Amino acid sequence: MPDRLSEIDIGLLTAFEALFQECNVSRAADRLGITQPALSGRLTRLRTVFGDQLFVPIAGRGMAPTPRANELGATLPRLLGQLREFIGPSPAFDPAESDREFVVAAYDNPAIMLGPDIVPALKRAAPHVRVTFVLPDPETITQALDRGDIDMVIGLPRSEDEGLIGRTLFTDDFVTAQRRGHPRGDHPVTLDEFCAAEHVLVSTSGGGYEGAVDRALDKLGRTRHVSLSVQSYALAPVILESSDHLCTLPGRFLRRFETMLDLFAPPLDVGTVELYALWHPRMRDDPAHRWFRNLVFEVAWGPQA
């Protein structure tokens, strides 16, 4: 049996609704904001679709619905109500009442830089909303965003992230850190002191002993001694506190530990680091997701950014 749904549209259904409720072509046309001939044309199409006269003229009394029209008229309000709800505006998101969970994929560096500010901001605006920080898996991160398992990725831009929406959260300078009471003193570190010291390097892939600092030193014809490589950013300040190593990392990260560390500008130009937020295009217009990412950007662009 052929699907007859293609023979009808919402304009025909609203014409039927107006005729059924008004039982008068003139009043029904005014209600719809169309001409009487246009409404008559829709009634002709309705009669063809349903194989019934539907509305019969009564001299001096408008139009009377047929038994078939009465059957349709009893069903139509529920159907049109569902259609109006279906095509209506997106439901509003009320952060004060929502208990939605947002999942953010981030390594410990961006998590430490932003997490301590995101949590109180969330608590003030959305006390029942939950946020989960997970470590990103480069092999599955795109699929996780596709499925909606992850709402946002915070980290460095990657060339293979084409198709995702990405925006810069902030740009940060590098800072060199040492423990309080370091034997070299608390004066700004010179290039010679920098190259002579032992260094901690954070290698997120694990086991690396060279990074942006070493590339910058190479341009000057200098080297440094990296004697310790760790995979976790959070481990670096703990090691610095109990050793004489130096470590050069983004300033927004290291300033979280300035009560236990001395911080200096590096004695060479290491450049800057950009932190990005990435999300799936299908979440662009979702009211809850839009609210959450606006909050993240407000935190990132705040006084510490």
PDB file of C-alpha atoms in Angstrom:
ATOM      1  CA  MET A   1       0.000   0.000   0.000  1.00  0.00           C
ATOM      2  CA  PRO A   2       1.512   3.364  -1.016  1.00  0.00           C
ATOM      3  CA  ASP A   3       2.499   5.836   1.688  1.00  0.00           C
ATOM      4  CA  ARG A   4      -0.009   8.701   1.401  1.00  0.00           C
ATOM      5  CA  LEU A   5       1.869  10.928   3.843  1.00  0.00           C
ATOM      6  CA  SER A   6       3.626  12.681   0.954  1.00  0.00           C
ATOM      7  CA  GLU A   7       0.214  13.857  -0.322  1.00  0.00           C
ATOM      8  CA  ILE A   8      -0.386  16.119   2.666  1.00  0.00           C
ATOM      9  CA  ASP A   9       1.437  18.976   4.359  1.00  0.00           C
ATOM     10  CA  ILE A  10       0.989  21.048   7.512  1.00  0.00           C
ATOM     11  CA  GLY A  11      -0.751  23.800   5.515  1.00  0.00           C
ATOM     12  CA  LEU A  12      -3.520  21.375   4.612  1.00  0.00           C
ATOM     13  CA  LEU A  13      -3.858  20.249   8.230  1.00  0.00           C
ATOM     14  CA  THR A  14      -4.136  23.814   9.540  1.00  0.00           C
ATOM     15  CA  ALA A  15      -6.697  24.570   6.820  1.00  0.00           C
ATOM     16  CA  PHE A  16      -8.741  21.566   7.962  1.00  0.00           C
ATOM     17  CA  GLU A  17      -8.419  22.733  11.594  1.00  0.00           C
ATOM     18  CA  ALA A  18      -9.666  26.234  10.758  1.00  0.00           C
ATOM     19  CA  LEU A  19     -12.579  24.952   8.670  1.00  0.00           C
ATOM     20  CA  PHE A  20     -13.560  22.401  11.304  1.00  0.00           C
ATOM     21  CA  GLN A  21     -13.590  24.999  14.078  1.00  0.00           C
ATOM     22  CA  GLU A  22     -15.114  27.895  12.125  1.00  0.00           C
ATOM     23  CA  CYS A  23     -17.435  26.008   9.747  1.00  0.00           C
ATOM     24  CA  ASN A  24     -17.170  29.096   7.535  1.00  0.00           C
ATOM     25  CA  VAL A  25     -14.786  29.644   4.617  1.00  0.00           C
ATOM     26  CA  SER A  26     -14.520  33.406   5.083  1.00  0.00           C
ATOM     27  CA  ARG A  27     -13.749  33.256   8.797  1.00  0.00           C
ATOM     28  CA  ALA A  28     -11.379  30.329   8.336  1.00  0.00           C
ATOM     29  CA  ALA A  29      -9.467  32.186   5.582  1.00  0.00           C
ATOM     30  CA  ASP A  30      -9.168  35.299   7.785  1.00  0.00           C
ATOM     31  CA  ARG A  31      -7.892  33.164  10.633  1.00  0.00           C
ATOM     32  CA  LEU A  32      -5.209  31.639   8.414  1.00  0.00           C
ATOM     33  CA  GLY A  33      -4.316  34.975   6.790  1.00  0.00           C
ATOM     34  CA  ILE A  34      -5.021  33.704   3.257  1.00  0.00           C
ATOM     35  CA  THR A  35      -7.617  34.465   0.599  1.00  0.00           C
ATOM     36  CA  GLN A  36     -10.863  32.541   0.253  1.00  0.00           C
ATOM     37  CA  PRO A  37      -9.810  31.131  -3.179  1.00  0.00           C
ATOM     38  CA  ALA A  38      -6.550  29.892  -1.622  1.00  0.00           C
ATOM     39  CA  LEU A  39      -8.478  28.159   1.159  1.00  0.00           C
ATOM     40  CA  SER A  40     -10.914  26.674  -1.373  1.00  0.00           C
ATOM     41  CA  GLY A  41      -7.898  25.275  -3.226  1.00  0.00           C
ATOM     42  CA  ARG A  42      -6.667  23.617  -0.025  1.00  0.00           C
ATOM     43  CA  LEU A  43     -10.119  22.175   0.636  1.00  0.00           C
ATOM     44  CA  THR A  44     -10.119  20.678  -2.877  1.00  0.00           C
ATOM     45  CA  ARG A  45      -6.781  18.998  -2.135  1.00  0.00           C
ATOM     46  CA  LEU A  46      -8.079  17.725   1.215  1.00  0.00           C
ATOM     47  CA  ARG A  47     -11.121  16.192  -0.478  1.00  0.00           C
ATOM     48  CA  THR A  48      -8.841  14.436  -2.958  1.00  0.00           C
ATOM     49  CA  VAL A  49      -6.511  13.099  -0.248  1.00  0.00           C
ATOM     50  CA  PHE A  50      -9.316  11.757   1.989  1.00  0.00           C
ATOM     51  CA  GLY A  51     -11.801  10.815  -0.759  1.00  0.00           C
ATOM     52  CA  ASP A  52     -14.587  12.646   1.056  1.00  0.00           C
ATOM     53  CA  GLN A  53     -16.404  15.993   0.759  1.00  0.00           C
ATOM     54  CA  LEU A  54     -15.381  16.762   4.373  1.00  0.00           C
ATOM     55  CA  PHE A  55     -17.320  20.060   4.516  1.00  0.00           C
ATOM     56  CA  VAL A  56     -20.678  20.561   2.808  1.00  0.00           C
ATOM     57  CA  PRO A  57     -22.137  24.059   2.199  1.00  0.00           C
ATOM     58  CA  ILE A  58     -25.372  24.774   4.077  1.00  0.00           C
ATOM     59  CA  ALA A  59     -27.375  27.673   2.666  1.00  0.00           C
ATOM     60  CA  GLY A  60     -27.079  30.621   5.041  1.00  0.00           C
ATOM     61  CA  ARG A  61     -25.307  28.556   7.705  1.00  0.00           C
ATOM     62  CA  GLY A  62     -21.744  28.154   6.450  1.00  0.00           C
ATOM     63  CA  MET A  63     -20.413  24.597   6.129  1.00  0.00           C
ATOM     64  CA  ALA A  64     -21.219  21.370   7.930  1.00  0.00           C
ATOM     65  CA  PRO A  65     -18.601  18.644   8.544  1.00  0.00           C
ATOM     66  CA  THR A  66     -19.256  15.181   7.184  1.00  0.00           C
ATOM     67  CA  PRO A  67     -18.970  12.095   9.441  1.00  0.00           C
ATOM     68  CA  ARG A  68     -15.442  11.559   8.070  1.00  0.00           C
ATOM     69  CA  ALA A  69     -14.512  15.158   8.914  1.00  0.00           C
ATOM     70  CA  ASN A  70     -15.834  14.645  12.470  1.00  0.00           C
ATOM     71  CA  GLU A  71     -13.606  11.572  12.827  1.00  0.00           C
ATOM     72  CA  LEU A  72     -10.577  13.495  11.583  1.00  0.00           C
ATOM     73  CA  GLY A  73     -11.472  16.518  13.702  1.00  0.00           C
ATOM     74  CA  ALA A  74     -11.392  14.386  16.857  1.00  0.00           C
ATOM     75  CA  THR A  75      -7.834  13.203  16.098  1.00  0.00           C
ATOM     76  CA  LEU A  76      -6.369  16.373  14.659  1.00  0.00           C
ATOM     77  CA  PRO A  77      -5.844  18.459  17.853  1.00  0.00           C
ATOM     78  CA  ARG A  78      -3.505  15.848  19.351  1.00  0.00           C
ATOM     79  CA  LEU A  79      -1.617  15.468  16.058  1.00  0.00           C
ATOM     80  CA  LEU A  80      -1.180  19.207  15.520  1.00  0.00           C
ATOM     81  CA  GLY A  81      -0.219  19.664  19.166  1.00  0.00           C
ATOM     82  CA  GLN A  82       2.587  17.161  18.731  1.00  0.00           C
ATOM     83  CA  LEU A  83       3.680  18.817  15.490  1.00  0.00           C
ATOM     84  CA  ARG A  84       3.687  22.266  17.097  1.00  0.00           C
ATOM     85  CA  GLU A  85       5.767  20.918  19.966  1.00  0.00           C
ATOM     86  CA  PHE A  86       8.039  19.129  17.489  1.00  0.00           C
ATOM     87  CA  ILE A  87       8.834  22.274  15.492  1.00  0.00           C
ATOM     88  CA  GLY A  88       8.787  24.619  18.471  1.00  0.00           C
ATOM     89  CA  PRO A  89      11.840  26.359  19.958  1.00  0.00           C
ATOM     90  CA  SER A  90      14.556  24.371  21.686  1.00  0.00           C
ATOM     91  CA  PRO A  91      13.806  23.753  25.354  1.00  0.00           C
ATOM     92  CA  ALA A  92      15.406  26.347  27.589  1.00  0.00           C
ATOM     93  CA  PHE A  93      18.321  25.320  29.786  1.00  0.00           C
ATOM     94  CA  ASP A  94      18.071  26.424  33.401  1.00  0.00           C
ATOM     95  CA  PRO A  95      21.499  25.927  35.027  1.00  0.00           C
ATOM     96  CA  ALA A  96      20.072  26.572  38.492  1.00  0.00           C
ATOM     97  CA  GLU A  97      17.765  23.538  38.180  1.00  0.00           C
ATOM     98  CA  SER A  98      19.673  21.207  35.842  1.00  0.00           C
ATOM     99  CA  ASP A  99      21.466  18.077  37.033  1.00  0.00           C
ATOM    100  CA  ARG A 100      23.158  17.437  33.692  1.00  0.00           C
ATOM    101  CA  GLU A 101      26.654  15.973  33.587  1.00  0.00           C
ATOM    102  CA  PHE A 102      29.354  17.474  31.356  1.00  0.00           C
ATOM    103  CA  VAL A 103      32.395  15.388  30.471  1.00  0.00           C
ATOM    104  CA  VAL A 104      35.652  17.196  29.685  1.00  0.00           C
ATOM    105  CA  ALA A 105      38.681  15.388  28.266  1.00  0.00           C
ATOM    106  CA  ALA A 106      41.911  17.082  29.346  1.00  0.00           C
ATOM    107  CA  TYR A 107      45.426  16.159  30.416  1.00  0.00           C
ATOM    108  CA  ASP A 108      46.421  17.217  33.915  1.00  0.00           C
ATOM    109  CA  ASN A 109      48.088  20.445  32.708  1.00  0.00           C
ATOM    110  CA  PRO A 110      44.905  22.126  31.371  1.00  0.00           C
ATOM    111  CA  ALA A 111      42.824  20.412  34.063  1.00  0.00           C
ATOM    112  CA  ILE A 112      44.966  21.985  36.788  1.00  0.00           C
ATOM    113  CA  MET A 113      45.010  25.355  35.002  1.00  0.00           C
ATOM    114  CA  LEU A 114      41.214  25.552  34.605  1.00  0.00           C
ATOM    115  CA  GLY A 115      39.616  23.008  36.947  1.00  0.00           C
ATOM    116  CA  PRO A 116      40.090  24.984  40.188  1.00  0.00           C
ATOM    117  CA  ASP A 117      38.285  27.946  38.576  1.00  0.00           C
ATOM    118  CA  ILE A 118      35.597  25.970  36.726  1.00  0.00           C
ATOM    119  CA  VAL A 119      34.427  24.121  39.837  1.00  0.00           C
ATOM    120  CA  PRO A 120      33.476  27.189  41.959  1.00  0.00           C
ATOM    121  CA  ALA A 121      31.991  28.926  38.894  1.00  0.00           C
ATOM    122  CA  LEU A 122      29.785  25.886  38.316  1.00  0.00           C
ATOM    123  CA  LYS A 123      28.821  25.700  41.968  1.00  0.00           C
ATOM    124  CA  ARG A 124      27.670  29.312  41.964  1.00  0.00           C
ATOM    125  CA  ALA A 125      25.654  29.140  38.742  1.00  0.00           C
ATOM    126  CA  ALA A 126      24.553  25.506  38.613  1.00  0.00           C
ATOM    127  CA  PRO A 127      24.735  23.780  42.012  1.00  0.00           C
ATOM    128  CA  HIS A 128      23.297  20.472  40.743  1.00  0.00           C
ATOM    129  CA  VAL A 129      25.322  20.196  37.527  1.00  0.00           C
ATOM    130  CA  ARG A 130      28.123  17.620  37.574  1.00  0.00           C
ATOM    131  CA  VAL A 131      31.397  17.763  35.647  1.00  0.00           C
ATOM    132  CA  THR A 132      33.740  14.868  34.957  1.00  0.00           C
ATOM    133  CA  PHE A 133      37.361  15.290  33.876  1.00  0.00           C
ATOM    134  CA  VAL A 134      38.766  12.323  31.969  1.00  0.00           C
ATOM    135  CA  LEU A 135      42.113  11.750  30.266  1.00  0.00           C
ATOM    136  CA  PRO A 136      41.824  11.994  26.468  1.00  0.00           C
ATOM    137  CA  ASP A 137      42.604   8.942  24.388  1.00  0.00           C
ATOM    138  CA  PRO A 138      44.016  10.198  21.055  1.00  0.00           C
ATOM    139  CA  GLU A 139      42.906   6.987  19.333  1.00  0.00           C
ATOM    140  CA  THR A 140      39.228   7.273  20.285  1.00  0.00           C
ATOM    141  CA  ILE A 141      38.632  10.935  21.122  1.00  0.00           C
ATOM    142  CA  THR A 142      36.862  11.768  17.833  1.00  0.00           C
ATOM    143  CA  GLN A 143      34.534   8.782  18.132  1.00  0.00           C
ATOM    144  CA  ALA A 144      33.780   9.690  21.758  1.00  0.00           C
ATOM    145  CA  LEU A 145      32.773  13.196  20.647  1.00  0.00           C
ATOM    146  CA  ASP A 146      30.665  11.695  17.830  1.00  0.00           C
ATOM    147  CA  ARG A 147      28.791   9.510  20.336  1.00  0.00           C
ATOM    148  CA  GLY A 148      28.373  12.304  22.878  1.00  0.00           C
ATOM    149  CA  ASP A 149      30.436  10.458  25.501  1.00  0.00           C
ATOM    150  CA  ILE A 150      32.617  13.575  25.781  1.00  0.00           C
ATOM    151  CA  ASP A 151      31.336  17.141  25.610  1.00  0.00           C
ATOM    152  CA  MET A 152      34.600  19.041  25.229  1.00  0.00           C
ATOM    153  CA  VAL A 153      38.306  18.434  24.728  1.00  0.00           C
ATOM    154  CA  ILE A 154      40.775  20.901  26.220  1.00  0.00           C
ATOM    155  CA  GLY A 155      44.346  20.784  25.011  1.00  0.00           C
ATOM    156  CA  LEU A 156      46.665  21.667  22.163  1.00  0.00           C
ATOM    157  CA  PRO A 157      45.337  21.887  18.593  1.00  0.00           C
ATOM    158  CA  ARG A 158      45.857  18.837  16.405  1.00  0.00           C
ATOM    159  CA  SER A 159      45.821  18.802  12.600  1.00  0.00           C
ATOM    160  CA  GLU A 160      43.606  15.704  12.544  1.00  0.00           C
ATOM    161  CA  ASP A 161      40.842  17.470  14.455  1.00  0.00           C
ATOM    162  CA  GLU A 162      39.329  18.758  11.209  1.00  0.00           C
ATOM    163  CA  GLY A 163      35.564  18.745  11.374  1.00  0.00           C
ATOM    164  CA  LEU A 164      35.475  19.694  15.049  1.00  0.00           C
ATOM    165  CA  ILE A 165      34.770  23.213  16.254  1.00  0.00           C
ATOM    166  CA  GLY A 166      37.809  24.685  17.976  1.00  0.00           C
ATOM    167  CA  ARG A 167      38.501  27.991  19.696  1.00  0.00           C
ATOM    168  CA  THR A 168      41.517  29.320  21.545  1.00  0.00           C
ATOM    169  CA  LEU A 169      40.945  29.330  25.291  1.00  0.00           C
ATOM    170  CA  PHE A 170      44.033  31.394  26.027  1.00  0.00           C
ATOM    171  CA  THR A 171      47.662  31.933  25.086  1.00  0.00           C
ATOM    172  CA  ASP A 172      50.235  31.502  27.837  1.00  0.00           C
ATOM    173  CA  ASP A 173      53.920  32.320  28.344  1.00  0.00           C
ATOM    174  CA  PHE A 174      56.442  29.832  29.693  1.00  0.00           C
ATOM    175  CA  VAL A 175      57.825  30.256  33.211  1.00  0.00           C
ATOM    176  CA  THR A 176      60.833  28.609  34.863  1.00  0.00           C
ATOM    177  CA  ALA A 177      60.374  27.258  38.405  1.00  0.00           C
ATOM    178  CA  GLN A 178      62.651  26.113  41.240  1.00  0.00           C
ATOM    179  CA  ARG A 179      62.075  25.206  44.861  1.00  0.00           C
ATOM    180  CA  ARG A 180      62.071  27.802  47.619  1.00  0.00           C
ATOM    181  CA  GLY A 181      65.546  27.973  49.192  1.00  0.00           C
ATOM    182  CA  HIS A 182      67.293  26.752  46.045  1.00  0.00           C
ATOM    183  CA  PRO A 183      71.124  26.881  46.483  1.00  0.00           C
ATOM    184  CA  ARG A 184      71.551  29.186  43.482  1.00  0.00           C
ATOM    185  CA  GLY A 185      69.458  31.881  45.223  1.00  0.00           C
ATOM    186  CA  ASP A 186      66.242  33.599  44.215  1.00  0.00           C
ATOM    187  CA  HIS A 187      67.605  36.042  41.636  1.00  0.00           C
ATOM    188  CA  PRO A 188      66.456  35.778  38.002  1.00  0.00           C
ATOM    189  CA  VAL A 189      68.089  32.793  36.361  1.00  0.00           C
ATOM    190  CA  THR A 190      70.834  33.535  33.811  1.00  0.00           C
ATOM    191  CA  LEU A 191      71.329  31.540  30.634  1.00  0.00           C
ATOM    192  CA  ASP A 192      74.560  30.030  31.981  1.00  0.00           C
ATOM    193  CA  GLU A 193      72.834  28.966  35.219  1.00  0.00           C
ATOM    194  CA  PHE A 194      69.920  27.616  33.193  1.00  0.00           C
ATOM    195  CA  CYS A 195      72.169  25.464  31.003  1.00  0.00           C
ATOM    196  CA  ALA A 196      74.243  24.232  33.956  1.00  0.00           C
ATOM    197  CA  ALA A 197      71.259  23.140  36.080  1.00  0.00           C
ATOM    198  CA  GLU A 198      69.475  19.814  36.021  1.00  0.00           C
ATOM    199  CA  HIS A 199      65.985  19.983  34.535  1.00  0.00           C
ATOM    200  CA  VAL A 200      62.678  18.140  34.770  1.00  0.00           C
ATOM    201  CA  LEU A 201      60.855  17.754  31.459  1.00  0.00           C
ATOM    202  CA  VAL A 202      57.196  16.789  31.114  1.00  0.00           C
ATOM    203  CA  SER A 203      56.685  14.372  28.223  1.00  0.00           C
ATOM    204  CA  THR A 204      52.982  13.510  27.849  1.00  0.00           C
ATOM    205  CA  SER A 205      53.877  10.670  25.480  1.00  0.00           C
ATOM    206  CA  GLY A 206      56.339   9.346  28.085  1.00  0.00           C
ATOM    207  CA  GLY A 207      60.128   9.087  28.058  1.00  0.00           C
ATOM    208  CA  GLY A 208      60.975  12.210  26.055  1.00  0.00           C
ATOM    209  CA  TYR A 209      64.004  14.302  26.974  1.00  0.00           C
ATOM    210  CA  GLU A 210      63.623  17.182  24.523  1.00  0.00           C
ATOM    211  CA  GLY A 211      60.958  19.826  24.054  1.00  0.00           C
ATOM    212  CA  ALA A 212      60.280  23.457  23.089  1.00  0.00           C
ATOM    213  CA  VAL A 213      62.984  24.715  25.461  1.00  0.00           C
ATOM    214  CA  ASP A 214      65.634  22.491  23.880  1.00  0.00           C
ATOM    215  CA  ARG A 215      64.655  23.626  20.389  1.00  0.00           C
ATOM    216  CA  ALA A 216      64.965  27.265  21.509  1.00  0.00           C
ATOM    217  CA  LEU A 217      68.378  26.558  23.088  1.00  0.00           C
ATOM    218  CA  ASP A 218      69.545  24.813  19.924  1.00  0.00           C
ATOM    219  CA  LYS A 219      68.954  28.036  17.968  1.00  0.00           C
ATOM    220  CA  LEU A 220      71.373  29.733  20.382  1.00  0.00           C
ATOM    221  CA  GLY A 221      73.928  26.931  20.097  1.00  0.00           C
ATOM    222  CA  ARG A 222      73.319  25.929  23.723  1.00  0.00           C
ATOM    223  CA  THR A 223      72.061  22.811  25.507  1.00  0.00           C
ATOM    224  CA  ARG A 224      70.727  21.951  28.944  1.00  0.00           C
ATOM    225  CA  HIS A 225      70.835  18.823  31.102  1.00  0.00           C
ATOM    226  CA  VAL A 226      67.443  17.110  31.301  1.00  0.00           C
ATOM    227  CA  SER A 227      67.992  14.383  33.885  1.00  0.00           C
ATOM    228  CA  LEU A 228      64.359  13.578  34.655  1.00  0.00           C
ATOM    229  CA  SER A 229      61.366  12.996  32.355  1.00  0.00           C
ATOM    230  CA  VAL A 230      57.862  12.617  33.785  1.00  0.00           C
ATOM    231  CA  GLN A 231      54.593  11.978  32.015  1.00  0.00           C
ATOM    232  CA  SER A 232      52.415  13.869  34.495  1.00  0.00           C
ATOM    233  CA  TYR A 233      52.406  17.643  34.848  1.00  0.00           C
ATOM    234  CA  ALA A 234      51.113  17.297  38.412  1.00  0.00           C
ATOM    235  CA  LEU A 235      54.251  15.360  39.389  1.00  0.00           C
ATOM    236  CA  ALA A 236      56.653  18.101  38.317  1.00  0.00           C
ATOM    237  CA  PRO A 237      55.966  20.625  41.167  1.00  0.00           C
ATOM    238  CA  VAL A 238      56.213  17.857  43.771  1.00  0.00           C
ATOM    239  CA  ILE A 239      59.621  16.810  42.440  1.00  0.00           C
ATOM    240  CA  LEU A 240      60.813  20.419  42.226  1.00  0.00           C
ATOM    241  CA  GLU A 241      59.918  21.014  45.866  1.00  0.00           C
ATOM    242  CA  SER A 242      62.270  18.258  47.004  1.00  0.00           C
ATOM    243  CA  SER A 243      65.147  18.659  44.512  1.00  0.00           C
ATOM    244  CA  ASP A 244      67.405  21.258  42.928  1.00  0.00           C
ATOM    245  CA  HIS A 245      65.988  20.746  39.436  1.00  0.00           C
ATOM    246  CA  LEU A 246      64.537  23.521  37.305  1.00  0.00           C
ATOM    247  CA  CYS A 247      61.406  23.103  35.205  1.00  0.00           C
ATOM    248  CA  THR A 248      59.941  25.321  32.465  1.00  0.00           C
ATOM    249  CA  LEU A 249      56.195  25.034  31.911  1.00  0.00           C
ATOM    250  CA  PRO A 250      53.219  27.273  31.070  1.00  0.00           C
ATOM    251  CA  GLY A 251      52.908  30.069  33.625  1.00  0.00           C
ATOM    252  CA  ARG A 252      49.227  29.573  34.339  1.00  0.00           C
ATOM    253  CA  PHE A 253      50.015  26.033  35.449  1.00  0.00           C
ATOM    254  CA  LEU A 254      53.042  26.873  37.602  1.00  0.00           C
ATOM    255  CA  ARG A 255      51.350  29.830  39.311  1.00  0.00           C
ATOM    256  CA  ARG A 256      49.047  27.296  40.971  1.00  0.00           C
ATOM    257  CA  PHE A 257      52.137  26.277  42.992  1.00  0.00           C
ATOM    258  CA  GLU A 258      53.822  29.630  43.607  1.00  0.00           C
ATOM    259  CA  THR A 259      53.508  29.262  47.399  1.00  0.00           C
ATOM    260  CA  MET A 260      56.037  26.408  47.206  1.00  0.00           C
ATOM    261  CA  LEU A 261      58.092  27.486  44.186  1.00  0.00           C
ATOM    262  CA  ASP A 262      60.100  30.469  42.962  1.00  0.00           C
ATOM    263  CA  LEU A 263      59.032  31.524  39.457  1.00  0.00           C
ATOM    264  CA  PHE A 264      61.161  33.349  36.872  1.00  0.00           C
ATOM    265  CA  ALA A 265      61.004  34.346  33.267  1.00  0.00           C
ATOM    266  CA  PRO A 266      63.186  31.923  31.252  1.00  0.00           C
ATOM    267  CA  PRO A 267      66.517  33.412  30.133  1.00  0.00           C
ATOM    268  CA  LEU A 268      65.605  32.811  26.474  1.00  0.00           C
ATOM    269  CA  ASP A 269      62.611  33.144  24.164  1.00  0.00           C
ATOM    270  CA  VAL A 270      60.680  29.876  24.368  1.00  0.00           C
ATOM    271  CA  GLY A 271      57.605  31.261  22.610  1.00  0.00           C
ATOM    272  CA  THR A 272      54.050  30.770  23.842  1.00  0.00           C
ATOM    273  CA  VAL A 273      51.583  27.926  24.158  1.00  0.00           C
ATOM    274  CA  GLU A 274      47.939  28.039  23.024  1.00  0.00           C
ATOM    275  CA  LEU A 275      45.258  26.044  24.761  1.00  0.00           C
ATOM    276  CA  TYR A 276      42.233  25.086  22.682  1.00  0.00           C
ATOM    277  CA  ALA A 277      38.717  23.895  23.410  1.00  0.00           C
ATOM    278  CA  LEU A 278      37.233  21.483  20.880  1.00  0.00           C
ATOM    279  CA  TRP A 279      33.677  20.171  20.532  1.00  0.00           C
ATOM    280  CA  HIS A 280      31.493  18.407  17.980  1.00  0.00           C
ATOM    281  CA  PRO A 281      29.524  20.548  15.489  1.00  0.00           C
ATOM    282  CA  ARG A 282      26.272  18.792  16.389  1.00  0.00           C
ATOM    283  CA  MET A 283      26.465  20.356  19.863  1.00  0.00           C
ATOM    284  CA  ARG A 284      26.780  23.916  18.551  1.00  0.00           C
ATOM    285  CA  ASP A 285      23.132  24.886  19.119  1.00  0.00           C
ATOM    286  CA  ASP A 286      22.413  22.725  22.170  1.00  0.00           C
ATOM    287  CA  PRO A 287      21.377  25.231  24.912  1.00  0.00           C
ATOM    288  CA  ALA A 288      23.043  23.314  27.756  1.00  0.00           C
ATOM    289  CA  HIS A 289      26.290  22.783  25.880  1.00  0.00           C
ATOM    290  CA  ARG A 290      26.358  26.408  24.761  1.00  0.00           C
ATOM    291  CA  TRP A 291      25.919  27.526  28.378  1.00  0.00           C
ATOM    292  CA  PHE A 292      28.706  25.240  29.606  1.00  0.00           C
ATOM    293  CA  ARG A 293      31.252  26.249  26.997  1.00  0.00           C
ATOM    294  CA  ASN A 294      30.474  29.934  27.626  1.00  0.00           C
ATOM    295  CA  LEU A 295      31.233  29.328  31.294  1.00  0.00           C
ATOM    296  CA  VAL A 296      34.529  27.617  30.419  1.00  0.00           C
ATOM    297  CA  PHE A 297      35.549  30.538  28.220  1.00  0.00           C
ATOM    298  CA  GLU A 298      34.568  33.083  30.875  1.00  0.00           C
ATOM    299  CA  VAL A 299      36.811  31.218  33.344  1.00  0.00           C
ATOM    300  CA  ALA A 300      39.652  30.983  30.813  1.00  0.00           C
ATOM    301  CA  TRP A 301      39.447  34.677  29.932  1.00  0.00           C
ATOM    302  CA  GLY A 302      39.198  35.770  33.571  1.00  0.00           C
ATOM    303  CA  PRO A 303      41.805  37.696  35.601  1.00  0.00           C
ATOM    304  CA  GLN A 304      44.347  34.847  35.413  1.00  0.00           C
ATOM    305  CA  ALA A 305      44.086  34.371  31.644  1.00  0.00           C
TER     306      ALA A 305
END
